[in-house]
Structures are given as C-alpha cells and as structure tokens.
Coordinates of C-alpha atoms and ligand atoms in Angstrom, one line a residue:
X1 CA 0.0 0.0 0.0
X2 CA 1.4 3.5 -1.2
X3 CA 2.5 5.6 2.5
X4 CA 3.0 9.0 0.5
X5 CA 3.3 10.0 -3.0
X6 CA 5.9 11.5 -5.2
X7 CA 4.6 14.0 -7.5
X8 CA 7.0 14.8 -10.9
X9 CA 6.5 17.9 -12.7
X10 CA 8.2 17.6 -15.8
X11 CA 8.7 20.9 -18.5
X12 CA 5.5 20.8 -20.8
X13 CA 3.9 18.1 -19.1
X14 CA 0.9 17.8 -16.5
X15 CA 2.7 17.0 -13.1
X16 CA 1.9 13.4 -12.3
X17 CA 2.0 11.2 -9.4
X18 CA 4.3 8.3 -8.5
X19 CA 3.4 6.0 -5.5
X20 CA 6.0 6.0 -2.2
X21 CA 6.3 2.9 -0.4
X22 CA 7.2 2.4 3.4
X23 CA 9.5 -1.0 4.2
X24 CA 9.5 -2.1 8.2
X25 CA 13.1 -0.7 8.5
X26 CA 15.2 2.0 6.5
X27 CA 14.5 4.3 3.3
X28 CA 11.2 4.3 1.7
X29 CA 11.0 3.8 -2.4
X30 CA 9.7 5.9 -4.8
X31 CA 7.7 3.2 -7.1
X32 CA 9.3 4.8 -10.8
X33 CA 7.5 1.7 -12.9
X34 CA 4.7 4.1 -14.4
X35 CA 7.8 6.3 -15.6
X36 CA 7.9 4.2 -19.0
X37 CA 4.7 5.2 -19.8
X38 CA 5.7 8.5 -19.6
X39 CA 8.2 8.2 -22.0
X40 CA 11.0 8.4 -19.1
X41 CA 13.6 6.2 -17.4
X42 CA 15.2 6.7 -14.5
X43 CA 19.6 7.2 -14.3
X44 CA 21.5 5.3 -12.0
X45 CA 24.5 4.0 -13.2
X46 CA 25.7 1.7 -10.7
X47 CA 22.4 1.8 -8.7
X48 CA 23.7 4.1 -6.1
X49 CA 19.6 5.2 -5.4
X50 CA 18.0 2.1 -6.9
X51 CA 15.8 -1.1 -4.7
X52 CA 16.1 -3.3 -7.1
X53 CA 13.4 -5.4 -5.0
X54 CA 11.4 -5.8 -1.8
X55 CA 13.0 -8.6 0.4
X56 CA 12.7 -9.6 3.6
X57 CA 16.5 -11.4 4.1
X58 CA 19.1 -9.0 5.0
X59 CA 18.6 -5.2 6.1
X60 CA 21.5 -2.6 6.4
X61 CA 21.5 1.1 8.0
X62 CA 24.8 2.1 6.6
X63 CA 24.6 5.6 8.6
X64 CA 24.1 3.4 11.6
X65 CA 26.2 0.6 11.1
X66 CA 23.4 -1.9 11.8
X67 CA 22.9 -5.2 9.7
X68 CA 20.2 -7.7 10.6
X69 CA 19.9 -11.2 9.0
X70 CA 16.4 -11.8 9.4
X71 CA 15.6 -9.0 12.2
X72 CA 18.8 -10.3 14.3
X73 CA 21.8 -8.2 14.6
X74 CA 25.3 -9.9 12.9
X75 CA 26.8 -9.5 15.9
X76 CA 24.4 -11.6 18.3
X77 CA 24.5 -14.0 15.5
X78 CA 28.6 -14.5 15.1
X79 CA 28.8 -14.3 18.8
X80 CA 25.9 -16.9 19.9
X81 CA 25.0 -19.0 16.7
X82 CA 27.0 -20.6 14.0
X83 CA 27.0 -20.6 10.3
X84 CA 24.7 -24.1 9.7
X85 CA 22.0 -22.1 12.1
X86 CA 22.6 -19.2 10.5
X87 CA 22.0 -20.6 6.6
X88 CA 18.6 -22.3 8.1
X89 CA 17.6 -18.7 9.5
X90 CA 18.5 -16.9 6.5
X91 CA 16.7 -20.1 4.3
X92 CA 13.6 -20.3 6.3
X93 CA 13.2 -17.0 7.9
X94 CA 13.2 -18.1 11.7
X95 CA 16.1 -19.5 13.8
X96 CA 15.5 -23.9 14.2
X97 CA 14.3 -26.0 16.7
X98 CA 17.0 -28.1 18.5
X99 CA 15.1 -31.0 16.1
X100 CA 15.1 -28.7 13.4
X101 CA 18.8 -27.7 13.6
X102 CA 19.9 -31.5 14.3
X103 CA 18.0 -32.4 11.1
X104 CA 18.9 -29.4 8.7
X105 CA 22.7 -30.5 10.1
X106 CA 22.5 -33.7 8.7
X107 CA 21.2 -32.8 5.8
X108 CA 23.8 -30.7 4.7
X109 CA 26.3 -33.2 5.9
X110 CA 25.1 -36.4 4.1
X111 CA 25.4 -34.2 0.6
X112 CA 29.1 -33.1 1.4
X113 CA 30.3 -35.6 -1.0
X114 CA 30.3 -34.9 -5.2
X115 CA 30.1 -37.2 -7.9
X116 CA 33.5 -38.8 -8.2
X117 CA 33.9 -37.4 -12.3
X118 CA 34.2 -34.0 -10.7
X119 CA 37.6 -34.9 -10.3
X120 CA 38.8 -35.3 -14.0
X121 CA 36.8 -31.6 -14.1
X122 CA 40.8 -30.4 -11.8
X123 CA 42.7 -32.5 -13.6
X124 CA 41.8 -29.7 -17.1
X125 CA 43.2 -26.8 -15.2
X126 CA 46.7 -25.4 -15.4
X127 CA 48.0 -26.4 -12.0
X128 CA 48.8 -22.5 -11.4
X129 CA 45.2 -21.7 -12.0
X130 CA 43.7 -19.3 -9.4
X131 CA 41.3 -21.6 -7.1
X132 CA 38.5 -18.9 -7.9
X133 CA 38.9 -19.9 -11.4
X134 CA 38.4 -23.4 -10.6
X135 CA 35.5 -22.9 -8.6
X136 CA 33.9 -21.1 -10.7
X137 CA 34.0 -23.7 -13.8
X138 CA 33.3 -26.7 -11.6
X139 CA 30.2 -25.2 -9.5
X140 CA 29.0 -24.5 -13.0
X141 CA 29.6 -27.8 -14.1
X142 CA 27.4 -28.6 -11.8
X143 CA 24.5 -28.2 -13.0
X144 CA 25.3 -31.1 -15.3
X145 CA 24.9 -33.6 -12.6
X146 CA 21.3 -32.9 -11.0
X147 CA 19.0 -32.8 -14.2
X148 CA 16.4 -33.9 -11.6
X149 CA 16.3 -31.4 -9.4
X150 CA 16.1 -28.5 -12.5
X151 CA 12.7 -27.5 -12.1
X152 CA 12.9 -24.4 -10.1
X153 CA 9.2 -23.6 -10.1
X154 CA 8.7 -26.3 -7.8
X155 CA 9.6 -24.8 -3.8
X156 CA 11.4 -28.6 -2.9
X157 CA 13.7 -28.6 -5.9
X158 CA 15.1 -25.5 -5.3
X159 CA 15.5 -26.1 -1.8
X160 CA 17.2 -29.3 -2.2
X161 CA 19.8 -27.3 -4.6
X162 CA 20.1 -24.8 -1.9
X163 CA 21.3 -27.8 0.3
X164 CA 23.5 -29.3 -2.2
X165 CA 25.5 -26.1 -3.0
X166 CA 25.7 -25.0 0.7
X167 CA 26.7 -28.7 1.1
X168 CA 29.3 -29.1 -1.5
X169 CA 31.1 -25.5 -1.8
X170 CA 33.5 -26.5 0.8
X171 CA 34.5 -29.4 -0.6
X172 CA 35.3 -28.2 -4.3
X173 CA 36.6 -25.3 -2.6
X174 CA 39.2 -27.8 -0.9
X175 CA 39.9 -29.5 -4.1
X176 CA 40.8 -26.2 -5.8
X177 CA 43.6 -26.0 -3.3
X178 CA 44.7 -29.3 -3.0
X179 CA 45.1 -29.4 -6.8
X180 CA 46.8 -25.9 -6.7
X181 CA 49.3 -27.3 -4.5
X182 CA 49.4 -31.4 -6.2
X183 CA 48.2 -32.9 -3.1
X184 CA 45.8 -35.6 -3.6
X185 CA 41.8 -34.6 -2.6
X186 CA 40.5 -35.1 0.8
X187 CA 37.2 -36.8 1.2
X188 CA 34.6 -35.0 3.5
X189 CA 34.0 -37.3 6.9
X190 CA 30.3 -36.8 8.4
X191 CA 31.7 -36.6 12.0
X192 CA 32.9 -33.4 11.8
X193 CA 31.0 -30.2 12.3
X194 CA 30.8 -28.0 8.7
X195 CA 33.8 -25.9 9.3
X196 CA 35.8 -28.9 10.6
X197 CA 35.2 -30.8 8.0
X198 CA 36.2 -27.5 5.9
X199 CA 39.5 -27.6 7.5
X200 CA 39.7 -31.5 7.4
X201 CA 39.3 -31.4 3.9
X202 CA 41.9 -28.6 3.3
X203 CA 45.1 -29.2 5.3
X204 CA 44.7 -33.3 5.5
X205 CA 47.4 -35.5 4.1
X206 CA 47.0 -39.4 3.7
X207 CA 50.1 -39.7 5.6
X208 CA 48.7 -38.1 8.3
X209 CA 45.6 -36.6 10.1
X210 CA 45.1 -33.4 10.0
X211 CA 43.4 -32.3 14.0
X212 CA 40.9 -29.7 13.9
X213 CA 42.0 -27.1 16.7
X214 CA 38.5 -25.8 18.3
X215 CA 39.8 -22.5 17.7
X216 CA 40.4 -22.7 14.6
X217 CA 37.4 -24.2 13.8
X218 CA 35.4 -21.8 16.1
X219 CA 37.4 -18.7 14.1
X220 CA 36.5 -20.6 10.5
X221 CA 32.9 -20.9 11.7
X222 CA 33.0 -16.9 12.8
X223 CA 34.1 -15.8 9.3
X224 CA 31.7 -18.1 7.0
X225 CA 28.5 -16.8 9.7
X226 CA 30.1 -12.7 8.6
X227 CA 30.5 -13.1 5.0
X228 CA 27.1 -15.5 4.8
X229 CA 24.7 -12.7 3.3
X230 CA 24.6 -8.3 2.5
X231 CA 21.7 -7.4 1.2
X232 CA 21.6 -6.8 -2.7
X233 CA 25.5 -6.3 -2.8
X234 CA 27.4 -6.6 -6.9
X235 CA 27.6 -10.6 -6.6
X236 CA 24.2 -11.4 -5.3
X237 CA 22.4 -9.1 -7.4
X238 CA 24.5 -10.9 -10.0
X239 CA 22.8 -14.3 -9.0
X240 CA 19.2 -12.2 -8.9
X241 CA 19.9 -11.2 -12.5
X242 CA 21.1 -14.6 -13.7
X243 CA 18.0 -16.3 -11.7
X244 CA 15.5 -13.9 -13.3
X245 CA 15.9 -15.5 -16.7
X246 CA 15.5 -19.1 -15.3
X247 CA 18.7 -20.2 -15.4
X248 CA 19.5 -23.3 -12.9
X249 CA 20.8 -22.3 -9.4
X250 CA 24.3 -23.8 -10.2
X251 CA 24.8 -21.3 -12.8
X252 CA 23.5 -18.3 -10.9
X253 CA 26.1 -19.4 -8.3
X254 CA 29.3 -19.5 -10.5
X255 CA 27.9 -16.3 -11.6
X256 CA 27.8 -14.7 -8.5
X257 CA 31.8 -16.3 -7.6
X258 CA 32.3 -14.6 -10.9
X259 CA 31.3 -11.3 -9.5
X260 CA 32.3 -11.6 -6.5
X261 CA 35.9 -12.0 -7.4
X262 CA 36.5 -8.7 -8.2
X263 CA 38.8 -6.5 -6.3
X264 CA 36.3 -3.8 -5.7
X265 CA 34.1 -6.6 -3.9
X266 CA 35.2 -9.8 -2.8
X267 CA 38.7 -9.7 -4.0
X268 CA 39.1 -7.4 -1.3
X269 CA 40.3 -9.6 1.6
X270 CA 42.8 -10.6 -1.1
X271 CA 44.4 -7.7 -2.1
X272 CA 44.2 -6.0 1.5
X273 CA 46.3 -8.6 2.8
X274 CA 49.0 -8.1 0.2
X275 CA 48.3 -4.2 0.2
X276 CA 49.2 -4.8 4.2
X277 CA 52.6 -7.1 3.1
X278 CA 53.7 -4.5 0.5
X279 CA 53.1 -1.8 3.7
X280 CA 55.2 -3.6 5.5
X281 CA 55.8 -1.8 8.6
X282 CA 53.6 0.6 10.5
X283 CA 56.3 3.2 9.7
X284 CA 55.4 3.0 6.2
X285 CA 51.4 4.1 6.9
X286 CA 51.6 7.2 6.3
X287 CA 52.9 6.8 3.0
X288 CA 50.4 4.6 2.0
X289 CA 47.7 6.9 3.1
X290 CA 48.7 9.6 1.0
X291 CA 48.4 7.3 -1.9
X292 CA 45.0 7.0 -1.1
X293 CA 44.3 10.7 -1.1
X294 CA 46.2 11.1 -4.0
X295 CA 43.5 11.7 -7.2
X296 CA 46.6 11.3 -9.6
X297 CA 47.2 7.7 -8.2
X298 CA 44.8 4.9 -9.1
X299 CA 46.0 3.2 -5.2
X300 CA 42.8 2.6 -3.0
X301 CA 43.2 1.3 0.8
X302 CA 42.2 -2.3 0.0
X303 CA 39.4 -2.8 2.9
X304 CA 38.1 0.6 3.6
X305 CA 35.0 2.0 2.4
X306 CA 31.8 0.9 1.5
X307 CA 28.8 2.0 -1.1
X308 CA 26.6 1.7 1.7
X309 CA 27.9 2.0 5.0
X310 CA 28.7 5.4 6.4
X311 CA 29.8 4.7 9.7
X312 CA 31.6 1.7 11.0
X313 CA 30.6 -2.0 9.2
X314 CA 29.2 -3.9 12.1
X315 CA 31.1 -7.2 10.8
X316 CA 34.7 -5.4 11.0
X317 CA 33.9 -4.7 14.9
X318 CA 33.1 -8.5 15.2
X319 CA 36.1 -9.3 12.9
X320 CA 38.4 -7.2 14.6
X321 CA 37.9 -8.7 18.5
X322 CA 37.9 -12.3 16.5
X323 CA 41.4 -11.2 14.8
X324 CA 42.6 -10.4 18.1
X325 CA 41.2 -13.5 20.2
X326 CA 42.6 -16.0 17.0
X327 CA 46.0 -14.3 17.5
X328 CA 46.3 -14.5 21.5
X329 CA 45.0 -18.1 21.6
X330 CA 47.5 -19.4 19.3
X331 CA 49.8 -16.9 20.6
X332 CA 50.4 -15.9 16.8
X333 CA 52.4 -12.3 16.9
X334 CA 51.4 -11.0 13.4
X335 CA 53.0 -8.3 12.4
X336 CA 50.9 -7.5 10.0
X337 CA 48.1 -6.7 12.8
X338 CA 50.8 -3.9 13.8
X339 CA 50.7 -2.6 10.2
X340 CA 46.4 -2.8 10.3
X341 CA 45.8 -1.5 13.5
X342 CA 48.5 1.6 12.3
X343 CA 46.8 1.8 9.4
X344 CA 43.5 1.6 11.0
X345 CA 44.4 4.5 13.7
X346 CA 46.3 7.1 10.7
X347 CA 42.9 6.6 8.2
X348 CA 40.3 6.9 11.1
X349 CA 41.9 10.2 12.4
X350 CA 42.9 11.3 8.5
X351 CA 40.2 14.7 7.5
X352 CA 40.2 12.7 3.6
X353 CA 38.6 9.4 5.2
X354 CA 36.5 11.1 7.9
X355 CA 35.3 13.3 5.4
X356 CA 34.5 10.3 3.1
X357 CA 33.1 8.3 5.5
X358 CA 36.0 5.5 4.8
X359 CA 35.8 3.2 7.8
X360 CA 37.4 -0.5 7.1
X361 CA 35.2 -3.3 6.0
X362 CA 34.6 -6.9 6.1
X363 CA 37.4 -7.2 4.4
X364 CA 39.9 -5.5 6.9
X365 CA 40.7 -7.7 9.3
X366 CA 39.5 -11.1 7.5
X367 CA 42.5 -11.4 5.7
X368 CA 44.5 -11.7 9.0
X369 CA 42.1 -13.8 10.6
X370 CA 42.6 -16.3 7.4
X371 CA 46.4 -16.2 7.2
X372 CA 46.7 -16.9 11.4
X373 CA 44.4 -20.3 10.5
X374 CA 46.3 -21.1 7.7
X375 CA 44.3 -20.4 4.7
X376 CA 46.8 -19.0 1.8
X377 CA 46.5 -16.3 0.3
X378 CA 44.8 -17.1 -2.7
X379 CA 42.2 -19.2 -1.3
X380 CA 40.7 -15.8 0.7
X381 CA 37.8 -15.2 -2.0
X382 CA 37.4 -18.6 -2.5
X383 CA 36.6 -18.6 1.9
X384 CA 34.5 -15.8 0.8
X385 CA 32.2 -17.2 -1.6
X386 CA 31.8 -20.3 0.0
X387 CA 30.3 -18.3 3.0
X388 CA 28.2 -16.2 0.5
X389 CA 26.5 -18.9 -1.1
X390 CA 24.1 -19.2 1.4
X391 CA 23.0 -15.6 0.7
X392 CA 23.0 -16.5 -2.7
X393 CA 21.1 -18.7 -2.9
X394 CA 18.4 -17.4 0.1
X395 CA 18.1 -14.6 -2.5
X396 CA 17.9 -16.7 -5.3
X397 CA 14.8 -18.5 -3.8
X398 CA 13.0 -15.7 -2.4
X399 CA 13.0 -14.3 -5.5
X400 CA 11.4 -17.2 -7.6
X401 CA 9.1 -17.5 -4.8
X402 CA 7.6 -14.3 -5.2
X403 CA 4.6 -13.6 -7.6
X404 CA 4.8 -12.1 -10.8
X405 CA 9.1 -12.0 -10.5
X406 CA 10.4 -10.8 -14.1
X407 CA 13.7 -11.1 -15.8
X408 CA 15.4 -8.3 -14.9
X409 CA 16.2 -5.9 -18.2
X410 CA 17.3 -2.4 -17.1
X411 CA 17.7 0.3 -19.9
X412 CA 20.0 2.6 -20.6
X413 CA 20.5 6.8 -21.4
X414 CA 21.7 6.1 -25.6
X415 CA 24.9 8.5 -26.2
X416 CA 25.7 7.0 -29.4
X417 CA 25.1 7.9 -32.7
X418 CA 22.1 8.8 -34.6
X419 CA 20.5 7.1 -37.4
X420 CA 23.2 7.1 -40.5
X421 CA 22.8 4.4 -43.5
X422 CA 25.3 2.2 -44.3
X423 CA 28.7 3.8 -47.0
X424 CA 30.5 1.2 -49.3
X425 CA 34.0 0.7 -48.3
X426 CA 35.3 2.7 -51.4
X427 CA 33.6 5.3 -50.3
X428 CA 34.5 6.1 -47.0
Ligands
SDX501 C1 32.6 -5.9 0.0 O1 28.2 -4.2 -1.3 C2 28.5 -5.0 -0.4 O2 27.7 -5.2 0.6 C3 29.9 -5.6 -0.5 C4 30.4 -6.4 0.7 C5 29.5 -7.6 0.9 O3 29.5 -8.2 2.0 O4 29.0 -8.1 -0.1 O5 30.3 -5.6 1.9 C6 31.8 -6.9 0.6 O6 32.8 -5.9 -1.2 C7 33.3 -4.8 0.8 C8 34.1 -3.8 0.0 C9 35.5 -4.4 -0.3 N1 36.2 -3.5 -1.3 C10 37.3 -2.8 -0.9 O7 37.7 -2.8 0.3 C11 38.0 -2.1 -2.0 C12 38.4 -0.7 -1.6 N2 37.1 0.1 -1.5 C13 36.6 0.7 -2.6 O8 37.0 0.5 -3.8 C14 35.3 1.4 -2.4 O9 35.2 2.0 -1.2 C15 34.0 0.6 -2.6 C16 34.0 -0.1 -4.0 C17 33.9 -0.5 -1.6 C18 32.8 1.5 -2.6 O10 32.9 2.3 -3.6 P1 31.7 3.4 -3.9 O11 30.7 3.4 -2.8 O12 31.2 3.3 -5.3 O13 32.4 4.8 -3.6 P2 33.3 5.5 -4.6 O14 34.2 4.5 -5.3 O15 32.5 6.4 -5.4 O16 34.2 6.3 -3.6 C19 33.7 7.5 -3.0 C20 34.9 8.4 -2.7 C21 35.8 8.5 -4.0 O17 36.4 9.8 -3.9 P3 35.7 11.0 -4.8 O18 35.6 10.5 -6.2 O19 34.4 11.3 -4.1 O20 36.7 12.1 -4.6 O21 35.7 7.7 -1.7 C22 37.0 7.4 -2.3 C23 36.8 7.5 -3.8 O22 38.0 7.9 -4.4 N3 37.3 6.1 -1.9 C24 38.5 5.7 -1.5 C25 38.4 4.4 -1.1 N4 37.1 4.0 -1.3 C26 36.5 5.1 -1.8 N5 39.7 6.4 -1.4 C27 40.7 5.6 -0.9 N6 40.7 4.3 -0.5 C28 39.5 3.7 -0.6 N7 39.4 2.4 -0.2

C-alpha cells in the first residue's frame, strides 16, 4: 500500500504522481514503474539510489552501522550461533528448533560428498590456476549432474539445490587447493562439524591426520556466519539477474563467484592482505595513506569503504575482536596486525577518510584472521564465496518465490550515434 506520493512535474507536461512505499526498516522507495509510460527512465549508473526489489532477508542502515539477517543483529548472531544455524535462519526466515537444527545438520552433511567425475573436471586446469577460477568452472559444471532437481518452479527442488550447493562449496573449494598445490583430494568425513570438515578437507594429508583445533574451527565458523549474506550487494544481485531468466541455481552461483571476485568486492580480503605485506611496517602508513588521497594515483586502501555504509561495518567490529582473540590463543604475533591497527588508527583520524566516510570493512581484518588459521593467500575469496553462497542462494529462492518475479532488463540513457545508412568501403 502507497504511505506517500511523489509527485513529478516535468517541462511541458501535466505533473503526475508516483506512489512512495514504506519497508518495516530503513529508506522508503519511490515506485518509478509508471515512468515508461511517460516516455522516461530513471539514471543510476551503478544503482547508487535504486531497490532493485522488496525482500525480507538481509537489512542494512549504513549511517548506523546496523545489519540484521532476518531481524537479528550480525553481531548476536557470530557471537551466539553458527554458520549451519545461520543458513537455516536466512533459508527459512526463523532461527530452528533443537530438532530442526539436528535435522537441517545432517542434511547438509550427508550431501558433502560430489560425484567422483568431478575430479577429471581439476585435472583440465593449469595447475597455477587461481582456485576462484576453478570454482567457478566446476560449480557450474554442476549443473550437469542434478537434471532432476532442475525445475525451479517447484519450492522442494530449489530447496534441495540450496542444500547441495551450501553442502558441496567446501568441498570443491578444498579441491581447488589441494590441486593448486598437487596434493591428492581429501574426502569430507560426516563426523565433523561444517567448518571442521572445511578444514579437514583442506590441510589433510593421507600420511597423516590433520586435527581440527577448536579454535580454529570456532574462528572458521565466525568468518563463513560474517560473510554468509549483505543485502543486494554486486555478486548477489548478480545471482538475482542470472535467476530472473531461469537459469538453474548452479549457474546463478558460479555467476555470482564470478562477481564476486572482483577487487572492488570480494577480491578485497585478497588484495588488502597483500596491500598490508607491500606496507610492511607501520612506519610506512603514512605513506600509503597519501596514496590513497592522491586523485593522480589509481591506489585505494584495500578494505576501507563501502557504497553503503557510512559509519563503522558492524562485521569489521566483530572481525576485529575475532582477529585479536585467534591471534592471542595461538599466541600468533602478526606483524601485520601492527601494520592494520597503524593503518586503522592514521585513516580513522585522516580529515580525507572522515570526510568520506572511509571506515574498514569486512574485508579489513579477514584477511588476518585467514592467514593466522592457515588459509593462503589465494584461497581468501574462494573462503569468501563459500560463505556467500548461502546468501546467494536465500536470495535466489525468495526471488522465484515471489509472484509475478520478471527477468530483470534495465535500460539505458543512448549517447551514441544517430541514425546514419550504411557507405560502401570505397567510399568512405
Ligand atoms: C565488499 O556491497 C557490499 O555489501 C559488499 C560487501 C559484501 O559483504 O557483499 O560488503 C563486501 O565488497 C566490501 C568492499 C570491499 N572492497 C574494498 O575494500 C576495495 C576498496 N574500497 C573501494 O574500492 C570502495 O570503497 C568501494 C568499492 C567499496 C565502494 O565504492 P563506492 O561506494 O562506489 O564509492 P566510490 O568509489 O565512489 O568512492 C567515494 C569516494 C571517492 O572519492 P571522490 O571521487 O568522491 O573524490 O571515496 C573514495 C573514492 O576515491 N574512496 C577511497 C576508497 N574507497 C572510496 N579512497 C581511498 N581508498 C579507498 N578504499
């Protein structure tokens, strides 16, 4: 039901009226649908003012720094809950019974495994391939395996997709490395909770166990529940997109790793942790800084700023007291934490980031959080998307679930040339 109404006055046109809609949180929307028949479109390249849909998932006051999943803060969530909770919550909407939660568990756990040809699927890759590449060609591939489960009109199929991606990321995500380093593949063992069997599968030799440290598994389980799901964000509006033209939920997910790879988005944990290596020391902030401020230079601080929030990111607070616990429990002296937290104090007191609004995000303190447990490097995004699949995919079903959904086909403002007929080649 329209709260208020917008009404547009255009030169040489009678004013009309556009409809305003109220959500239960945040900014209202100006309904601009009626716009085409007036012979208008709105402009917003990179949808910087645009709600690309009502949903009832994820909700972010970037002035505030608040993010709920489902109504509940992030940080009650990473603190109290854990990621296989959270994906039912952000699935079904509520948190699970005990019952509920044991059964949803085991569900995911008994489709761990993959079809044993998925393993010919590494052996094509050039064994310096980036593990993001790899993922993203074998969770397409995917798709190739569950003709049965295609039909994504039907509520069950697409939920039982849902369980097999959030089920099966970690372990192609563990193959991708073990190939990139030529260590055989590690099978997934049902005893384990989902991020012990993450690290089971990772860091597992046949000539020896691997044992799961509780911290590092609690730690694992903290960053998968903080990446898990952000509202319409570049990837997951990627997998909306994708999904709006019926295309199956395997390749709306190696869509959204596509997107998602990308060092403006999730390719951010990434490149922060190298921006942080090529830093150095803290004596070397300042310089760095100025960089940043620089217009002439192209160099951004890798892990500050965000399109949406202007004030602190709610999952960097929780990220930065789990970089610190991780790092005193193994008794791990980073000096790259040094270089962050200098880093962190020269931007947060700097007139260009205040000004700005540049606080660090997600991807500040992840990166350090990853190397203490052992992740390399190049396996940060891939730690990423696993976690975001979840969200993907939530999205991905609410979407189809929803009446009258339609492809998605913006327009554009043409700048190009106007109509000219076609000249000969020997007469141009
Ligand atoms: C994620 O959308 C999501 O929810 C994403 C995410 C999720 O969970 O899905 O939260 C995950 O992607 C976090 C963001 C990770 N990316 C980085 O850390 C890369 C570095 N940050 C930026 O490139 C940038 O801040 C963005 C891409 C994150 C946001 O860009 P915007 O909102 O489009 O803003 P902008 O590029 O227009 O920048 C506004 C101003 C510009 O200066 P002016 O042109 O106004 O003079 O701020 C400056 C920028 O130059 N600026 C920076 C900066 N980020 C923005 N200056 C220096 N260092 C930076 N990091």
């Amino acid at each position: 039901m329209a709260a208020k109404k917008a009404t547009v006055h255009i030169d040489g046109m009678e004013p009309f009226e556009l409809p305003i809609f109220e959500g239960t949180n945040g900014t209202d929307v100006i309904d601009v649908r009626a716009l085409g028949k007036q012979c208008y479109f709105t402009y917003d390249p990179g949808f910087l003012a645009t709600a690309s849909c009502d949903s009832k998932i994820i909700f972010i006051d970037g002035g505030k720094g608040i993010l709920l999943h489902r109504g509940y803060p992030i940080d009650q969530l990473a603190i109290k809950s854990n990621y296989l909770e959270l994906c039912y919550l952000l699935l079904e909407g509520e948190l699970p019974s005990k019952e509920a939660a044991e059964a949803f568990d085991s569900v995911i756990t008994r489709h761990t495994m993959i079809y044993q040809k998925v393993h010919r699927f590494f052996e094509a890759f050039q064994h310096d391939a980036h593990p993001m590449a790899m993922l993203c060609g074998t969770v397409g591939a995917m798709s190739s395996f569950y003709h049965q489960d295609l039909d994504i009109s039907d509520p069950a199929q697409r939920k039982r997709s849902a369980y097999r991606l959030i089920a099966k990321l970690p372990t192609l995500s563990a193959m991708a490395y073990k190939y990139s380093i030529g260590q055989p593949f590690v099978y997934p063992k049902n005893e384990l909770s989902y991020a012990e069997n993450f690290l089971h599968m990772m860091f597992s030799v046949p000539a020896e166990e691997y044992i799961v440290s509780p911290i590092v598994a609690k730690a694992m389980d903290r960053i998968f529940m903080l990446h898990a799901d952000h509202e319409q964000n570049a990837s997951t509006s990627t997998v909306r997109i994708a999904g709006s033209s019926g295309a199956n939920p395997y390749a709306c997910i190696a869509a959204g790793i596509a997107s998602l790879w990308g060092p403006a988005h999730g390719g951010a944990n990434e490149a922060c942790l190298e921006m942080l290596q090529e830093i150095g020391t803290a004596d070397r902030v300042d310089e760095f800084v100025a960089k940043a401020k620089d217009k002439s230079d192209p160099f951004r601080l890798m892990g500050f700023g965000h399109r949406v929030y202007k004030n602190h990111d709610p999952r960097a607070t929780v990220m930065r007291q789990t970089c610190h616990e991780v790092l005193s429990e193994l008794n791990i002296k980073d000096p790259l934490l040094d270089v962050a937290m200098a880093l962190e104090k020269v931007a947060l007191e700097d007139p260009y980031f205040i000004e700005k609004k540049l606080y660090p995000n997600v991807d500040f303190y992840s990166g350090i959080i990853l190397k203490a447990i052992g992740i390399p490097l190049n396996m940060f995004t891939v730690v990423f998307a696993m976690s975001r699949t979840v969200g993907w995919i939530a999205h991905w079903d609410e979407m189809l679930s929803q009446e009258g959904h339609k492809i998605s086909r913006p327009r554009q403002l043409y700048t190009g040339e106007s109509h000219r007929d076609f000249v000969p080649q020997d007469e141009r």
